[in-house]
CSV table of C-alpha atoms in Angstrom, one decimal:
chain,number,residue,atom,x,y,z
A,17,ASN,CA,27.9,29.4,-19.1
A,18,MET,CA,30.0,29.8,-22.0
A,19,PRO,CA,28.0,26.8,-23.6
A,20,ALA,CA,24.7,28.3,-22.2
A,21,ILE,CA,25.4,31.4,-23.6
A,22,ALA,CA,25.5,30.3,-26.8
A,23,ASP,CA,23.2,28.6,-27.2
A,24,HIS,CA,21.0,31.6,-25.9
A,25,ASN,CA,22.7,33.5,-28.3
A,26,GLN,CA,21.6,31.3,-31.5
A,27,GLU,CA,18.4,30.8,-30.7
A,28,LEU,CA,17.8,34.4,-30.4
A,29,SER,CA,19.7,34.0,-34.1
A,30,ARG,CA,17.5,31.8,-35.1
A,31,SER,CA,13.9,33.9,-34.9
A,32,GLN,CA,16.0,36.6,-36.8
A,33,GLU,CA,16.8,34.5,-39.5
A,34,VAL,CA,12.7,33.5,-38.9
A,35,ALA,CA,12.1,36.5,-38.5
A,36,ASP,CA,13.2,37.9,-41.9
A,37,LEU,CA,12.2,34.9,-43.8
A,38,LEU,CA,9.0,34.6,-43.2
A,39,GLN,CA,9.3,39.1,-44.0
A,40,SER,CA,10.6,38.4,-47.5
A,41,GLY,CA,8.7,35.8,-48.3
A,42,THR,CA,11.3,33.4,-48.8
A,43,PHE,CA,8.8,30.4,-47.0
A,44,GLN,CA,10.6,27.5,-48.6
A,45,HIS,CA,13.7,28.3,-46.7
A,46,ALA,CA,11.4,28.5,-44.1
A,47,ARG,CA,9.6,25.5,-44.5
A,48,HIS,CA,13.3,23.1,-43.8
A,49,MET,CA,14.6,25.2,-41.1
A,50,LEU,CA,11.1,24.8,-38.8
A,51,ASN,CA,11.7,20.4,-39.7
A,52,VAL,CA,15.1,20.6,-39.6
A,53,LEU,CA,15.1,21.9,-35.5
A,54,ALA,CA,14.1,18.9,-32.7
A,55,ALA,CA,10.5,19.3,-31.4
A,56,GLU,CA,10.9,22.0,-28.0
A,57,GLU,CA,13.0,23.8,-30.2
A,58,THR,CA,10.0,24.9,-33.7
A,59,ALA,CA,7.9,25.0,-30.5
A,60,HIS,CA,9.6,27.7,-28.8
A,61,LEU,CA,10.5,29.7,-32.2
A,62,ILE,CA,6.5,29.8,-33.3
A,63,GLU,CA,5.9,31.3,-29.7
A,64,SER,CA,9.2,33.7,-30.1
A,65,SER,CA,6.3,35.4,-32.7
A,66,PRO,CA,3.5,37.6,-32.7
A,67,PRO,CA,0.2,36.0,-33.7
A,68,PRO,CA,0.4,36.8,-37.3
A,69,SER,CA,3.6,34.8,-38.4
A,70,ARG,CA,2.4,32.3,-35.9
A,71,GLN,CA,-0.3,30.7,-38.4
A,72,ILE,CA,1.7,30.4,-40.5
A,73,LEU,CA,4.9,29.3,-39.2
A,74,TRP,CA,3.1,26.5,-38.2
A,75,ALA,CA,1.0,25.9,-41.7
A,76,LEU,CA,4.4,25.3,-42.6
A,77,VAL,CA,5.2,22.3,-40.5
A,78,ASP,CA,4.3,19.2,-42.0
A,79,GLU,CA,1.2,17.5,-41.1
A,80,GLU,CA,3.4,14.1,-39.9
A,81,ARG,CA,5.2,16.2,-38.1
A,82,ARG,CA,3.2,18.6,-35.8
A,83,SER,CA,1.8,15.7,-33.2
A,84,ASP,CA,5.5,16.0,-32.3
A,85,VAL,CA,5.5,19.9,-31.8
A,86,LEU,CA,1.9,20.7,-30.9
A,87,PRO,CA,3.0,18.9,-26.7
A,88,PHE,CA,6.0,21.8,-26.4
A,89,LEU,CA,3.9,24.5,-27.3
A,90,GLY,CA,0.7,26.2,-24.9
A,91,ASP,CA,-2.2,25.8,-24.2
A,92,GLU,CA,-3.5,28.6,-25.8
A,93,LEU,CA,-1.9,28.3,-29.0
A,94,GLN,CA,-2.6,24.7,-28.7
A,95,THR,CA,-6.3,25.3,-29.0
A,96,GLN,CA,-6.0,27.8,-31.2
A,97,PHE,CA,-4.2,25.8,-34.1
A,98,VAL,CA,-6.0,22.6,-32.9
A,99,LEU,CA,-9.7,23.9,-33.4
A,100,ALA,CA,-8.5,24.5,-37.2
A,101,MET,CA,-8.0,21.0,-37.7
A,102,GLU,CA,-9.9,19.1,-39.6
A,103,ASN,CA,-11.8,15.9,-37.0
A,104,ALA,CA,-9.9,13.2,-39.6
A,105,GLU,CA,-6.5,15.0,-38.7
A,106,LEU,CA,-7.4,15.4,-34.5
A,107,VAL,CA,-7.7,11.3,-35.1
A,108,ALA,CA,-4.6,11.1,-36.5
A,109,LEU,CA,-2.4,12.7,-34.1
A,110,SER,CA,-4.3,10.5,-31.2
A,111,THR,CA,-2.8,7.2,-32.6
A,112,GLU,CA,0.4,9.4,-32.2
A,113,LEU,CA,0.5,11.7,-28.8
A,114,GLU,CA,0.5,9.8,-25.2
A,115,THR,CA,-2.1,9.5,-24.0
A,116,ASP,CA,-1.6,12.0,-21.2
A,117,ASP,CA,-0.9,14.9,-23.9
A,118,MET,CA,-4.0,13.6,-25.8
A,119,VAL,CA,-6.2,14.2,-22.6
A,120,ASP,CA,-4.8,18.0,-22.5
A,121,ILE,CA,-5.6,18.7,-25.3
A,122,LEU,CA,-9.4,17.3,-25.4
A,123,GLN,CA,-9.6,19.0,-21.8
A,124,GLN,CA,-9.4,22.3,-23.6
A,125,LEU,CA,-11.4,21.6,-26.7
A,126,PRO,CA,-15.3,22.2,-26.4
A,127,ASP,CA,-17.1,19.2,-25.3
A,128,ARG,CA,-19.2,19.4,-29.4
A,129,VAL,CA,-15.8,18.8,-30.9
A,130,THR,CA,-15.0,16.1,-27.4
A,131,ARG,CA,-17.2,13.6,-28.7
A,132,GLU,CA,-16.5,14.3,-32.6
A,133,VAL,CA,-13.0,12.4,-32.6
A,134,LEU,CA,-13.9,10.2,-30.1
A,135,GLN,CA,-16.0,8.4,-31.2
A,136,ALA,CA,-14.6,8.7,-34.6
A,137,MET,CA,-11.4,6.5,-33.2
A,138,SER,CA,-11.2,2.8,-32.7
A,139,THR,CA,-12.1,1.2,-29.5
A,140,GLN,CA,-8.9,1.1,-28.2
A,141,ASP,CA,-8.2,4.1,-29.0
A,142,ARG,CA,-11.0,5.9,-27.1
A,143,GLN,CA,-11.2,4.1,-24.3
A,144,ARG,CA,-7.6,4.8,-23.9
A,145,VAL,CA,-8.7,7.8,-23.6
A,146,THR,CA,-11.6,8.6,-22.1
A,147,SER,CA,-10.7,6.7,-19.0
A,148,ALA,CA,-8.1,9.5,-18.8
A,149,LEU,CA,-10.8,12.1,-19.2
A,150,SER,CA,-12.3,10.7,-16.2
A,151,TYR,CA,-9.8,11.6,-13.9
A,152,PRO,CA,-9.8,16.3,-13.2
A,153,GLU,CA,-6.6,17.8,-15.0
A,154,ASN,CA,-5.1,18.0,-11.6
A,155,THR,CA,-5.0,15.5,-10.0
A,156,ALA,CA,-2.5,11.8,-10.7
A,157,GLY,CA,-4.5,10.5,-12.9
A,158,GLY,CA,-4.9,13.9,-15.0
A,159,LEU,CA,-1.5,13.5,-15.1
A,160,MET,CA,-0.4,9.5,-15.8
A,161,ASN,CA,-0.2,7.5,-18.7
A,162,THR,CA,-1.3,4.9,-19.6
A,163,ASP,CA,2.1,2.8,-21.0
A,164,THR,CA,3.1,0.7,-19.2
A,165,ILE,CA,5.6,-2.3,-19.6
A,166,THR,CA,4.1,-5.1,-16.6
A,167,VAL,CA,5.6,-8.1,-15.4
A,168,ARG,CA,5.0,-11.3,-13.1
A,169,ALA,CA,6.6,-11.8,-9.9
A,170,ARG,CA,7.3,-15.9,-11.1
A,171,HIS,CA,9.1,-14.9,-14.1
A,172,SER,CA,12.6,-14.7,-14.4
A,173,VAL,CA,14.9,-12.7,-15.7
A,174,ASP,CA,15.6,-14.2,-18.8
A,175,VAL,CA,11.7,-14.2,-19.6
A,176,VAL,CA,11.5,-11.2,-18.5
A,177,LEU,CA,14.0,-9.8,-21.4
A,178,ARG,CA,13.1,-11.9,-24.1
A,179,TYR,CA,9.8,-10.1,-23.6
A,180,LEU,CA,11.3,-7.1,-24.4
A,181,ARG,CA,13.4,-8.0,-26.9
A,182,ARG,CA,9.7,-8.4,-28.9
A,183,HIS,CA,9.8,-5.0,-28.4
A,184,ASP,CA,11.0,-2.6,-31.5
A,185,GLU,CA,11.1,-0.2,-29.2
A,186,ILE,CA,9.8,0.8,-25.3
A,187,PRO,CA,7.9,4.0,-24.3
A,188,ASP,CA,9.6,6.9,-22.6
A,189,MET,CA,11.5,7.7,-19.7
A,190,THR,CA,11.2,3.6,-19.0
A,191,ASP,CA,13.8,3.2,-15.7
A,192,ASN,CA,11.9,0.6,-14.2
A,193,LEU,CA,9.6,-2.4,-15.1
A,194,TYR,CA,5.5,-2.7,-12.8
A,195,VAL,CA,5.5,-6.3,-11.3
A,196,VAL,CA,0.9,-6.5,-10.9
A,197,ASN,CA,-0.3,-10.0,-9.6
A,198,ARG,CA,-2.7,-12.2,-11.9
A,199,SER,CA,-5.6,-9.2,-10.7
A,200,ASP,CA,-2.9,-6.8,-12.0
A,201,GLU,CA,-2.1,-5.0,-8.1
A,202,PHE,CA,0.7,-3.7,-8.4
A,203,VAL,CA,2.8,-5.8,-6.0
A,204,GLY,CA,6.4,-4.0,-7.2
A,205,ILE,CA,9.2,-1.9,-10.2
A,206,LEU,CA,11.4,-3.5,-11.0
A,207,PRO,CA,13.9,-1.3,-12.9
A,208,LEU,CA,16.3,-1.9,-16.0
A,209,ALA,CA,19.1,-1.4,-14.4
A,210,LYS,CA,18.6,-4.4,-11.7
A,211,ILE,CA,18.1,-6.0,-14.7
A,212,LEU,CA,20.9,-5.8,-16.9
A,213,VAL,CA,23.3,-7.2,-14.0
A,214,SER,CA,21.0,-9.4,-12.7
A,215,ASP,CA,21.3,-13.8,-13.1
A,216,PRO,CA,18.8,-14.6,-16.1
A,217,ASN,CA,18.1,-17.4,-13.6
A,218,ASN,CA,16.7,-15.7,-10.3
A,219,THR,CA,13.2,-14.6,-10.5
A,220,VAL,CA,11.7,-10.6,-10.6
A,221,ARG,CA,10.1,-11.8,-7.2
A,222,GLU,CA,14.0,-12.0,-6.0
A,223,ILE,CA,15.5,-8.7,-7.2
A,224,MET,CA,12.2,-6.0,-8.1
A,225,LEU,CA,11.1,-3.9,-4.5
A,226,SER,CA,9.0,-3.8,-2.6
A,227,ASP,CA,8.6,-1.2,-0.7
A,228,VAL,CA,8.0,1.9,-3.0
A,229,LYS,CA,4.2,3.0,-2.7
A,230,ALA,CA,2.2,3.3,-5.5
A,231,ILE,CA,0.0,6.5,-6.8
A,232,PRO,CA,-3.1,6.8,-5.8
A,233,VAL,CA,-5.8,8.3,-8.2
A,234,ASP,CA,-6.3,11.1,-6.7
A,235,MET,CA,-4.1,13.0,-5.1
A,236,PRO,CA,-3.9,16.8,-6.4
A,237,ASP,CA,-0.2,16.8,-8.7
A,238,ASP,CA,1.4,19.0,-6.6
A,239,GLU,CA,1.8,16.0,-3.5
A,240,VAL,CA,3.2,14.0,-6.6
A,241,ALA,CA,5.6,17.0,-7.4
A,242,ARG,CA,6.1,16.9,-4.1
A,243,ARG,CA,6.9,13.5,-4.4
A,244,PHE,CA,8.9,13.4,-7.3
A,245,GLU,CA,10.7,16.3,-5.6
A,246,ARG,CA,12.0,14.6,-2.5
A,247,LYS,CA,12.0,10.4,-4.1
A,248,ASP,CA,13.9,11.7,-7.1
A,249,TRP,CA,11.9,10.2,-9.2
A,250,VAL,CA,12.2,9.5,-12.9
A,251,SER,CA,8.5,7.7,-13.3
A,252,ALA,CA,6.3,6.7,-10.7
A,253,PRO,CA,3.0,4.2,-11.1
A,254,VAL,CA,-0.3,4.3,-10.9
A,255,VAL,CA,-3.1,3.3,-8.6
A,256,ASN,CA,-6.7,3.1,-7.8
A,257,GLU,CA,-8.7,2.8,-4.8
A,258,GLU,CA,-7.9,-0.6,-5.1
A,259,GLY,CA,-4.2,-1.2,-5.5
A,260,LYS,CA,-4.9,-1.8,-9.4
A,261,LEU,CA,-2.2,-0.7,-12.0
A,262,LEU,CA,-4.0,2.7,-13.9
A,263,GLY,CA,-0.6,3.8,-15.8
A,264,ARG,CA,2.5,5.8,-15.2
A,265,ILE,CA,3.1,9.3,-14.3
A,266,THR,CA,7.2,10.5,-15.7
A,267,ILE,CA,9.1,13.7,-14.5
A,268,ASP,CA,8.4,15.8,-17.5
A,269,ASP,CA,5.2,15.7,-16.8
A,270,ILE,CA,6.3,17.1,-13.4
A,271,VAL,CA,8.0,19.8,-14.6
A,272,ASP,CA,4.8,21.2,-16.3
A,273,VAL,CA,3.0,20.3,-13.4
A,274,ILE,CA,6.4,22.5,-11.5
A,275,ARG,CA,7.0,25.7,-14.4
A,276,GLU,CA,2.9,25.9,-13.7
A,277,ASP,CA,2.4,26.2,-10.4
A,278,ALA,CA,5.4,28.9,-10.2
A,279,ASP,CA,3.8,31.2,-13.8
A,280,HIS,CA,0.8,31.3,-11.0
A,281,SER,CA,2.3,32.4,-7.9
A,282,LEU,CA,3.8,35.1,-10.4
A,283,MET,CA,1.2,35.9,-12.2
A,284,SER,CA,-1.7,35.4,-9.1
A,285,MET,CA,0.8,38.3,-7.8
A,286,ALA,CA,-0.6,40.4,-10.7
A,287,GLY,CA,-3.5,39.6,-11.2
A,288,LEU,CA,-3.2,37.8,-14.4
A,289,ASP,CA,-3.2,34.2,-15.8
A,290,GLU,CA,-1.0,32.0,-15.6
A,291,GLU,CA,-1.8,30.9,-19.1
A,292,GLU,CA,-1.2,34.3,-20.2
A,293,ASP,CA,0.5,34.3,-24.0
A,294,THR,CA,3.5,37.3,-24.2
A,295,PHE,CA,2.5,37.8,-27.0
A,296,SER,CA,-2.2,37.4,-26.3
A,297,PRO,CA,-3.6,39.6,-29.3
A,298,VAL,CA,-5.4,43.6,-27.5
A,299,ILE,CA,-8.9,42.1,-27.8
A,300,LYS,CA,-8.3,39.3,-25.3
A,301,THR,CA,-5.2,41.2,-23.4
A,302,THR,CA,-7.6,43.8,-22.6
A,303,PRO,CA,-10.4,42.2,-20.4
A,304,ARG,CA,-8.2,40.5,-18.6
A,305,ARG,CA,-6.3,42.8,-17.4
A,306,ALA,CA,-9.2,45.2,-17.1
A,307,LEU,CA,-10.4,43.9,-14.0
A,308,TRP,CA,-7.8,43.3,-11.9
A,309,LEU,CA,-7.3,46.8,-12.3
A,310,GLY,CA,-11.0,47.4,-11.3
A,311,LEU,CA,-10.6,45.6,-8.1
A,312,ASN,CA,-7.6,47.5,-7.0
A,313,LEU,CA,-9.6,50.7,-8.2
A,314,ILE,CA,-11.7,49.6,-5.1
A,315,THR,CA,-9.1,49.2,-2.9
A,316,ALA,CA,-7.4,52.7,-3.8
A,317,PHE,CA,-11.1,54.7,-3.1
A,318,ILE,CA,-11.2,52.7,0.2
A,319,ALA,CA,-7.9,54.2,1.2
A,320,ALA,CA,-8.9,57.4,-0.6
A,321,ALA,CA,-12.4,57.8,2.2
A,322,VAL,CA,-10.1,57.2,5.3
A,323,ILE,CA,-7.4,60.2,3.9
A,324,ASN,CA,-10.6,62.0,3.6
A,325,LEU,CA,-11.9,61.5,6.9
A,326,PHE,CA,-8.5,63.8,7.6
A,327,GLN,CA,-8.9,66.8,5.7
A,328,ASP,CA,-9.0,68.9,8.6
A,329,SER,CA,-5.7,67.5,9.6
A,330,ILE,CA,-4.3,68.2,7.2
A,331,ASP,CA,-5.1,71.2,5.4
A,332,LYS,CA,-4.0,72.4,9.0
A,333,VAL,CA,0.3,70.4,9.2
A,334,VAL,CA,0.7,70.0,4.9
A,335,ALA,CA,3.3,68.5,6.3
A,336,LEU,CA,0.8,65.0,6.9
A,337,ALA,CA,0.6,64.9,3.0
A,338,ILE,CA,3.6,64.6,2.6
A,339,LEU,CA,5.0,61.7,4.7
A,340,MET,CA,1.8,59.6,4.8
A,341,PRO,CA,2.9,57.7,1.3
A,342,ILE,CA,5.7,56.7,4.0
A,343,VAL,CA,4.0,55.0,6.2
A,344,ALA,CA,1.6,52.9,3.5
A,345,SER,CA,4.2,51.5,1.3
A,346,MET,CA,7.0,51.0,4.9
A,347,GLY,CA,3.6,48.7,5.8
A,348,GLY,CA,3.1,47.4,2.0
A,349,VAL,CA,6.5,46.1,0.8
A,350,ALA,CA,6.6,45.0,4.6
A,351,GLY,CA,3.4,42.7,4.2
A,352,THR,CA,5.0,41.5,1.0
A,353,GLN,CA,8.0,40.2,2.1
A,354,THR,CA,5.7,37.5,4.5
A,355,LEU,CA,2.8,37.5,2.1
A,356,THR,CA,5.3,35.7,-0.6
A,357,ILE,CA,7.2,34.1,1.8
A,358,VAL,CA,3.7,32.0,3.0
A,359,VAL,CA,2.7,31.9,-0.2
A,360,ARG,CA,6.0,29.8,-1.1
A,361,GLY,CA,6.2,27.5,2.1
A,362,LEU,CA,2.1,26.6,1.6
A,363,ALA,CA,2.7,26.2,-2.6
A,364,ILE,CA,5.6,23.3,-2.0
A,365,GLY,CA,4.2,22.3,1.3
A,366,HIS,CA,6.4,24.0,4.5
A,367,ILE,CA,3.9,25.0,5.6
A,368,LYS,CA,1.1,22.0,8.3
A,369,SER,CA,-0.7,22.6,11.0
A,370,HIS,CA,1.7,21.2,13.1
A,371,ASN,CA,4.4,24.8,12.7
A,372,GLN,CA,2.2,28.0,11.2
A,373,ARG,CA,2.6,29.0,15.5
A,374,TRP,CA,6.0,28.8,15.1
A,375,LEU,CA,6.0,31.3,11.5
A,376,ILE,CA,3.5,33.8,12.9
A,377,ILE,CA,5.4,34.3,16.1
A,378,ARG,CA,8.7,34.5,14.0
A,379,GLU,CA,6.9,36.9,11.5
A,380,LEU,CA,5.6,39.2,14.4
A,381,ALA,CA,9.3,39.0,15.3
A,382,VAL,CA,10.7,40.2,12.1
A,383,GLY,CA,7.6,43.0,12.0
A,384,VAL,CA,8.1,44.4,15.5
A,385,ILE,CA,12.6,44.9,15.0
A,386,ASN,CA,11.8,45.9,11.9
A,387,SER,CA,10.2,48.2,12.6
A,388,LEU,CA,12.0,49.7,15.8
A,389,LEU,CA,14.5,49.9,13.1
A,390,TRP,CA,13.3,51.8,10.7
A,391,ALA,CA,10.6,54.2,13.4
A,392,ALA,CA,13.6,55.4,14.7
A,393,VAL,CA,15.5,56.4,10.5
A,394,VAL,CA,11.9,58.1,10.0
A,395,ALA,CA,12.2,59.2,12.9
A,396,ILE,CA,15.5,61.5,12.9
A,397,ALA,CA,14.5,61.9,9.1
A,398,ALA,CA,11.3,64.1,9.3
A,399,ALA,CA,11.2,65.6,12.9
A,400,LEU,CA,14.8,67.0,11.6
A,401,TRP,CA,13.0,68.1,8.0
A,402,PHE,CA,9.9,70.1,9.3
A,403,ASP,CA,11.7,70.4,12.5
A,404,ASP,CA,9.3,69.3,15.1
A,405,MET,CA,9.8,66.6,16.6
A,406,ILE,CA,6.2,66.2,17.8
A,407,LEU,CA,6.0,65.4,13.6
A,408,GLY,CA,8.6,63.0,13.9
A,409,GLY,CA,7.1,61.1,17.2
A,410,ILE,CA,4.1,60.5,15.3
A,411,ILE,CA,5.5,59.0,11.8
A,412,ALA,CA,8.0,56.4,14.4
A,413,ALA,CA,4.2,55.2,15.9
A,414,ALA,CA,2.4,55.1,13.3
A,415,MET,CA,5.5,53.1,11.3
A,416,ILE,CA,5.7,51.0,14.3
A,417,ILE,CA,2.3,50.2,14.2
A,418,ASN,CA,2.5,49.5,10.4
A,419,LEU,CA,4.5,46.8,9.7
A,420,ILE,CA,3.3,44.9,12.5
A,421,THR,CA,0.1,45.0,11.4
A,422,ALA,CA,1.6,44.4,8.2
A,423,ALA,CA,3.6,41.2,10.2
A,424,LEU,CA,0.4,39.6,10.9
A,425,ALA,CA,-1.9,39.7,8.2
A,426,GLY,CA,0.8,38.2,5.2
A,427,ALA,CA,1.6,35.4,7.5
A,428,LEU,CA,-2.4,34.8,8.7
A,429,LEU,CA,-3.9,36.3,4.9
A,430,PRO,CA,-3.0,33.4,3.6
A,431,LEU,CA,-3.4,30.8,5.2
A,432,ALA,CA,-7.2,31.1,6.3
A,433,LEU,CA,-7.6,32.6,2.5
A,434,ASN,CA,-5.9,28.5,2.2
A,435,LYS,CA,-7.8,27.4,5.0
A,436,ALA,CA,-11.5,28.8,3.1
A,437,LYS,CA,-10.5,27.0,-0.5
A,438,ILE,CA,-9.5,30.6,-1.6
A,439,ASP,CA,-6.3,30.8,-4.1
A,440,PRO,CA,-3.9,33.3,-1.6
A,441,ALA,CA,-1.5,33.6,-4.2
A,442,LEU,CA,-4.4,35.2,-6.0
A,443,ALA,CA,-6.1,36.5,-2.7
A,444,GLY,CA,-3.0,38.2,-0.7
A,445,SER,CA,-2.4,40.6,-3.0
A,446,VAL,CA,-5.0,43.1,-3.3
A,447,ALA,CA,-7.1,42.4,0.7
A,448,LEU,CA,-2.6,43.2,1.9
A,449,THR,CA,-2.5,46.2,-0.4
A,450,THR,CA,-5.6,47.4,1.6
A,451,ILE,CA,-4.9,47.0,5.0
A,452,THR,CA,-1.5,48.1,4.9
A,453,ASP,CA,-3.4,51.4,3.4
A,454,VAL,CA,-5.6,51.0,5.3
A,455,VAL,CA,-4.3,50.9,8.9
A,456,GLY,CA,-1.5,53.2,7.7
A,457,PHE,CA,-3.1,56.7,7.3
A,458,MET,CA,-5.6,55.7,9.3
A,459,SER,CA,-2.8,54.8,12.9
A,460,PHE,CA,-0.6,58.4,10.8
A,461,LEU,CA,-3.7,60.7,10.4
A,462,GLY,CA,-5.3,59.1,13.5
A,463,LEU,CA,-2.0,60.2,15.8
A,464,ALA,CA,-1.9,63.4,14.1
A,465,THR,CA,-4.6,64.5,15.1
A,466,ILE,CA,-5.2,63.9,17.9
A,467,PHE,CA,-1.0,65.5,19.1
A,468,TYR,CA,-2.3,68.6,16.5
A,469,ALA,CA,-6.0,68.9,17.5
């Protein structure tokens, strides 16, 4: 791990050095530093800086280098910089960026700007970008690039090699050539490794792999990512309904999908957008968080209304007010554990209709065992603390009810939300908290009312 630690320390040192250079006004040195670093490191330095410094850093990046840096920036920052560009500069970018990167940028711009940029492009570039823009962003078509190298099955290896040598360079991450027929229908793949070790007189048909399934252009991006994961692909062909080759998807785009999905799951639990910028201005950050806080306030009022129903019981037995947060808290934690497992299972495609029942029963069994264990512990602690065996029994029963309810809710809620096409990562936590709070307070205070009436 020493090299990784050294790289991290070097990264921190660079960030601090750039910040010091900007503060001291030594812009020339900062410009040199930004333009000699790798594009992804330059992008990281810009993203790691507060908003006022970002504008200065971006201005210091050479214009001919911006097309290399731009794809590594987050969507929000990309949009901010691109909107400040002239249309001519955007058109110049389109000739240097990969199709999928250019499409990602245009999708974030106002329709008027997008139309103007497209009209200013050459016919070939416009057709290439317009074709990719016609597909939804979260599908294979939205991910694919059109930079493919195709060959025919009847050609010899020698012909293929001579064809490749005519190119000054081949597209990044090219591990396969794609074999198509005269109608441009996908037939198979020809790995570069096979070309290098095969007899030049062999035909493509003799050495190609014809059992590879291409990715349908309308396949959701998360399913594409799962295929890449299962098959360890570096790239994969994309076809339309007629089987015609449209382009390819490469592993760098899949890494972005996986990261975005992970960000989405993490941030949604707090009601935040996965594109939330670490250094986003106050005016943008406040409304996003205020909305989620308001929603949580509503659920808090619901729980408070339940407590209010049992005000007389709480007045008689003050210990109830002390102990009732324990029941709700334990239920909330248990439910969140189950919810997290199920949301993750849905996200990575493990949970299907045929195994849902088994998972629900498993979570219910875990809930029952844990409820009995911790109910006994809390019952003993409460009985000894307040010298009241009845109170110990009440809190034990309430905890058993709430933990079992939490396990069921944590398993069933995301499944139901997913079936209703509602994001379980976003809506699940709020609904679960409401259920565990209401059931916890209702069972504990309700039982107390019965026994202490």
